[in-house]
Short mmCIF file of C-alpha atoms in Angstrom, two decimals:
data_model
loop_
_atom_site.label_atom_id
_atom_site.label_comp_id
_atom_site.label_asym_id
_atom_site.label_seq_id
_atom_site.Cartn_x
_atom_site.Cartn_y
_atom_site.Cartn_z
CA UNK M 1 43.15 2.18 101.51
CA UNK M 2 43.62 5.39 99.68
CA UNK M 3 45.12 4.73 96.35
CA UNK M 4 44.48 7.83 94.41
CA UNK M 5 45.98 11.02 95.99
CA UNK M 6 47.57 13.07 93.27
CA UNK M 7 48.05 16.64 94.56
CA UNK M 8 50.61 19.37 94.29
CA UNK M 9 52.00 22.00 96.60
CA UNK M 10 53.89 25.20 95.91
CA UNK M 11 56.12 27.25 98.36
CA UNK M 12 53.32 29.73 98.42
CA UNK M 13 50.90 27.08 99.48
CA UNK M 14 53.11 26.18 102.38
CA UNK M 15 53.39 29.79 103.58
CA UNK M 16 49.58 30.21 103.32
CA UNK M 17 48.93 27.10 105.37
CA UNK M 18 51.48 27.91 108.12
CA UNK M 19 53.84 25.16 107.14
CA UNK M 20 56.98 27.21 106.98
CA UNK M 21 58.69 27.61 110.41
CA UNK M 22 61.74 29.59 111.67
CA UNK M 23 63.63 28.69 114.73
CA UNK M 24 64.52 31.95 116.48
CA UNK M 25 67.65 30.45 118.11
CA UNK M 26 69.44 28.73 115.16
CA UNK M 27 67.82 30.64 112.37
CA UNK M 28 66.76 27.35 110.66
CA UNK M 29 63.86 27.68 108.26
CA UNK M 30 61.79 24.53 107.68
CA UNK M 31 59.19 24.02 105.00
CA UNK M 32 56.92 21.02 105.73
CA UNK M 33 55.95 19.60 102.33
CA UNK M 34 54.52 16.40 103.73
CA UNK M 35 53.03 15.66 107.18
CA UNK M 36 51.38 12.74 108.73
CA UNK M 37 47.72 13.53 107.66
CA UNK M 38 48.76 13.34 104.00
CA UNK M 39 48.96 9.55 104.52
CA UNK M 40 52.01 8.73 102.28
CA UNK M 41 53.76 6.90 105.26
CA UNK M 42 56.66 9.46 105.44
CA UNK M 43 57.38 13.07 106.15
CA UNK M 44 59.21 15.59 103.92
CA UNK M 45 60.81 18.86 104.76
CA UNK M 46 63.13 21.26 103.23
CA UNK M 47 65.34 23.08 105.80
CA UNK M 48 67.88 25.86 105.43
CA UNK M 49 70.61 26.48 108.01
CA UNK M 50 72.22 29.93 107.62
CA UNK M 51 75.98 30.23 106.99
CA UNK M 52 78.03 30.24 110.22
CA UNK M 53 75.24 28.60 112.31
CA UNK M 54 75.23 25.19 113.83
CA UNK M 55 72.41 22.90 114.95
CA UNK M 56 72.66 19.95 117.46
CA UNK M 57 70.26 17.08 116.75
CA UNK M 58 69.18 13.85 118.23
CA UNK M 59 65.98 12.02 117.36
CA UNK M 60 64.85 9.48 119.98
CA UNK M 61 62.67 7.11 118.05
CA UNK M 62 63.33 7.86 114.35
CA UNK M 63 65.84 7.59 111.64
CA UNK M 64 66.65 10.91 109.74
CA UNK M 65 67.63 11.00 106.03
CA UNK M 66 68.74 14.15 104.55
CA UNK M 67 69.96 15.07 101.02
CA UNK M 68 72.06 18.25 100.50
CA UNK M 69 70.56 20.51 97.80
CA UNK M 70 72.61 23.62 98.19
CA UNK M 71 75.52 24.89 100.13
CA UNK M 72 78.39 23.34 102.16
CA UNK M 73 78.80 22.21 105.74
CA UNK M 74 80.03 19.52 108.12
CA UNK M 75 78.15 16.72 109.85
CA UNK M 76 79.84 15.81 113.24
CA UNK M 77 79.08 12.63 115.14
CA UNK M 78 79.41 13.94 118.74
CA UNK M 79 80.28 10.59 120.37
CA UNK M 80 83.47 10.06 118.31
CA UNK M 81 84.05 13.44 116.66
CA UNK M 82 83.92 11.82 113.15
CA UNK M 83 83.25 14.54 110.51
CA UNK M 84 81.57 14.26 107.14
CA UNK M 85 81.65 16.79 104.39
CA UNK M 86 78.28 18.06 103.43
CA UNK M 87 77.83 19.38 99.80
CA UNK M 88 75.22 19.12 97.06
CA UNK M 89 74.25 15.58 96.24
CA UNK M 90 75.58 14.07 99.48
CA UNK M 91 72.99 12.07 101.46
CA UNK M 92 73.35 11.19 105.12
CA UNK M 93 71.38 8.94 107.44
CA UNK M 94 71.39 9.17 111.15
CA UNK M 95 69.96 6.62 113.67
CA UNK M 96 67.99 7.20 116.82
CA UNK M 97 69.63 8.48 119.95
CA UNK M 98 72.72 9.46 117.99
CA UNK M 99 73.88 13.02 118.98
CA UNK M 100 75.06 14.83 115.97
CA UNK M 101 75.78 18.44 114.84
CA UNK M 102 75.35 20.20 111.51
CA UNK M 103 77.68 23.18 110.96
CA UNK M 104 76.91 25.35 107.87
CA UNK M 105 79.82 26.94 106.16
CA UNK M 106 77.53 28.59 103.57
CA UNK M 107 73.79 28.66 103.56
CA UNK M 108 73.08 24.89 103.72
CA UNK M 109 69.73 23.70 102.33
CA UNK M 110 68.64 19.95 102.66
CA UNK M 111 65.70 17.86 102.02
CA UNK M 112 64.82 15.64 104.99
CA UNK M 113 62.74 12.48 104.98
CA UNK M 114 61.35 10.84 108.11
CA UNK M 115 59.70 7.49 108.18
CA UNK M 116 57.64 7.13 111.39
CA UNK M 117 57.51 3.43 110.78
CA UNK M 118 61.10 3.12 111.69
CA UNK M 119 62.11 2.98 115.17
CA UNK M 120 65.34 2.24 117.23
CA UNK M 121 65.13 -1.48 116.71
CA UNK M 122 64.26 -1.51 112.88
CA UNK M 123 67.93 -1.58 111.83
CA UNK M 124 69.45 -3.38 114.68
CA UNK M 125 73.01 -4.39 113.90
CA UNK M 126 73.31 -2.00 110.87
CA UNK M 127 75.39 1.24 110.98
CA UNK M 128 73.72 4.13 112.71
CA UNK M 129 75.30 6.76 110.58
CA UNK M 130 76.15 6.48 106.87
CA UNK M 131 76.62 8.64 103.78
CA UNK M 132 76.33 8.28 100.14
CA UNK M 133 77.81 10.70 97.42
CA UNK M 134 77.08 10.68 93.72
CA UNK M 135 80.49 9.03 93.17
CA UNK M 136 79.57 6.28 95.70
CA UNK M 137 76.37 5.52 93.80
CA UNK M 138 78.24 5.20 90.46
CA UNK M 139 80.73 2.79 92.08
CA UNK M 140 77.79 0.85 93.61
CA UNK M 141 75.99 0.45 90.14
CA UNK M 142 73.10 2.66 91.30
CA UNK M 143 73.38 5.10 88.31
CA UNK M 144 70.66 4.10 85.84
CA UNK M 145 69.15 5.17 82.59
CA UNK M 146 65.34 4.91 82.39
CA UNK M 147 63.87 2.23 80.06
CA UNK M 148 62.53 5.12 77.79
CA UNK M 149 66.00 6.63 77.60
CA UNK M 150 64.68 10.01 78.73
CA UNK M 151 65.95 10.03 82.30
CA UNK M 152 69.21 9.66 84.27
CA UNK M 153 68.70 8.21 87.68
CA UNK M 154 70.77 7.95 90.89
CA UNK M 155 69.19 5.58 93.41
CA UNK M 156 70.31 6.76 96.81
CA UNK M 157 68.21 4.37 98.99
CA UNK M 158 66.82 0.87 98.03
CA UNK M 159 64.96 -1.76 99.82
CA UNK M 160 68.14 -3.43 100.94
CA UNK M 161 69.25 -0.30 102.91
CA UNK M 162 66.35 -0.95 105.33
CA UNK M 163 65.34 2.73 105.60
CA UNK M 164 61.68 2.07 104.48
CA UNK M 165 61.68 4.18 101.39
CA UNK M 166 63.67 5.03 98.31
CA UNK M 167 65.16 8.37 97.23
CA UNK M 168 66.00 8.68 93.55
CA UNK M 169 67.59 11.69 91.89
CA UNK M 170 66.03 12.08 88.43
CA UNK M 171 67.07 14.23 85.54
CA UNK M 172 64.80 14.19 82.50
CA UNK M 173 65.88 15.84 79.23
CA UNK M 174 64.10 18.88 77.66
CA UNK M 175 61.18 18.39 75.30
CA UNK M 176 60.10 14.88 76.61
CA UNK M 177 56.77 13.42 77.68
CA UNK M 178 57.01 10.56 80.19
CA UNK M 179 53.85 8.58 80.66
CA UNK M 180 54.00 7.14 84.18
CA UNK M 181 52.06 4.76 86.45
CA UNK M 182 53.40 3.37 89.72
CA UNK M 183 50.93 0.50 90.45
CA UNK M 184 52.57 -0.59 93.72
CA UNK M 185 54.06 2.66 95.12
CA UNK M 186 53.21 6.05 96.55
CA UNK M 187 55.66 8.64 95.05
CA UNK M 188 56.51 12.19 96.08
CA UNK M 189 58.51 14.64 93.98
CA UNK M 190 60.36 17.81 94.70
CA UNK M 191 61.36 19.83 91.74
CA UNK M 192 64.99 21.07 92.18
CA UNK M 193 65.53 22.77 88.79
CA UNK M 194 63.92 23.28 85.42
CA UNK M 195 60.51 23.73 83.91
CA UNK M 196 57.72 21.38 83.02
CA UNK M 197 54.19 20.08 83.85
CA UNK M 198 52.48 17.09 85.21
CA UNK M 199 49.09 16.00 83.96
CA UNK M 200 46.53 13.78 85.89
CA UNK M 201 45.14 11.55 83.12
CA UNK M 202 42.01 10.84 85.23
CA UNK M 203 41.02 14.43 85.54
CA UNK M 204 42.87 16.15 82.87
CA UNK M 205 44.37 18.59 85.44
CA UNK M 206 47.76 20.08 84.46
CA UNK M 207 50.10 21.51 87.03
CA UNK M 208 53.16 23.60 86.13
CA UNK M 209 56.42 22.30 87.62
CA UNK M 210 59.03 24.94 88.65
CA UNK M 211 61.70 24.90 91.41
CA UNK M 212 60.25 24.29 94.79
CA UNK M 213 57.10 22.65 93.45
CA UNK M 214 56.02 19.30 95.05
CA UNK M 215 53.60 16.73 93.75
CA UNK M 216 52.45 13.35 94.87
CA UNK M 217 50.85 10.41 93.14
CA UNK M 218 49.26 7.13 94.28
CA UNK M 219 49.02 3.64 92.80
CA UNK M 220 45.82 4.59 90.87
CA UNK M 221 47.27 7.84 89.35
CA UNK M 222 48.24 7.52 85.72
CA UNK M 223 50.10 10.72 84.87
CA UNK M 224 52.36 12.39 82.18
CA UNK M 225 55.42 14.49 83.08
CA UNK M 226 56.33 16.87 80.30
CA UNK M 227 59.59 18.88 80.27
CA UNK M 228 60.08 22.31 78.72
CA UNK M 229 63.67 22.50 79.81
CA UNK M 230 65.79 19.81 81.37
CA UNK M 231 64.12 18.92 84.70
CA UNK M 232 65.78 17.89 87.95
CA UNK M 233 63.62 16.28 90.61
CA UNK M 234 64.02 14.16 93.74
CA UNK M 235 61.61 11.27 93.99
CA UNK M 236 60.68 9.34 97.14
CA UNK M 237 58.94 5.99 96.87
CA UNK M 238 57.09 4.12 99.58
CA UNK M 239 57.49 0.99 99.62
CA UNK M 240 61.09 1.29 98.57
CA UNK M 241 62.37 0.00 95.07
CA UNK M 242 64.37 -3.19 94.85
CA UNK M 243 66.81 -1.36 92.38
CA UNK M 244 66.14 -3.09 89.08
CA UNK M 245 63.12 -0.98 88.16
CA UNK M 246 63.67 1.23 85.24
#
C-alpha cells in the first residue's frame, strides 16, 4: 500500500499534461486535478460552465459531489422539476441514474469529487439528491475551530453521510505555521484564495501555495502549512472523518 505520496499540481501543470478539456457544445472547461492512476481513491475536477449555458447530466454508476466556488446558477431535478439555487459555498450531491440539469446564470465554477467505490447500491434508502449550504452546516454543528485555534472549519461531508469521503472548507489565519500529520487518511487540497506554502518534512521540499494550486499528502507525510496571508482551501479526506477530529 502506498502511504507516502506528497505531490503538488498547478494549473500550468494540468495544461501541460493535457488534463484541461473543453466541451465544444456546452463550453464547459474541466481541469482534472486527480485521476484514477493517482491512487487516492477519488477523482477531483474543477469545471466552469459559461453564463447562459446549461448542461444535462446523469451518471450511471456513480455519485457526484460538487461544491460551488464562484458564480450563480440553478440545479434542476428533471424528474420532478425541483430547483436548487447554486451559489458560492453550496454543496450538492446527486445519485446514480438521476437526470439533472445545471443552468448557469453567471460563469459557474465548481469543484467536483467522484468516488469510484460508490455505486448505485451504496446509499440504498438514502436521499438521491441533497444539498448543504454554509448556514445548514452551522445549524448542524459542523462549523469547528481547529485545536490549534489557527483554522476555521466547515465540514460538508462526514462518514455518516455515506459518500465515502469528507469535504472540509478550511480558512487559516495569516502568519501561522500548522504542523500536520494525517496518520489514517489521504488528503487532497485545493487552494481557493490566499498565499502560503507547504513543506514536506521528510525531504525539505517547499511548495508555494497560490489560488488554483493543488497538493496531496498520505499517511506517512508529515508536513507544515505556512500562511503569508489568510489562506482558504478545500480539503478532501479518504477515508472520511467522523466529525469530532480537530
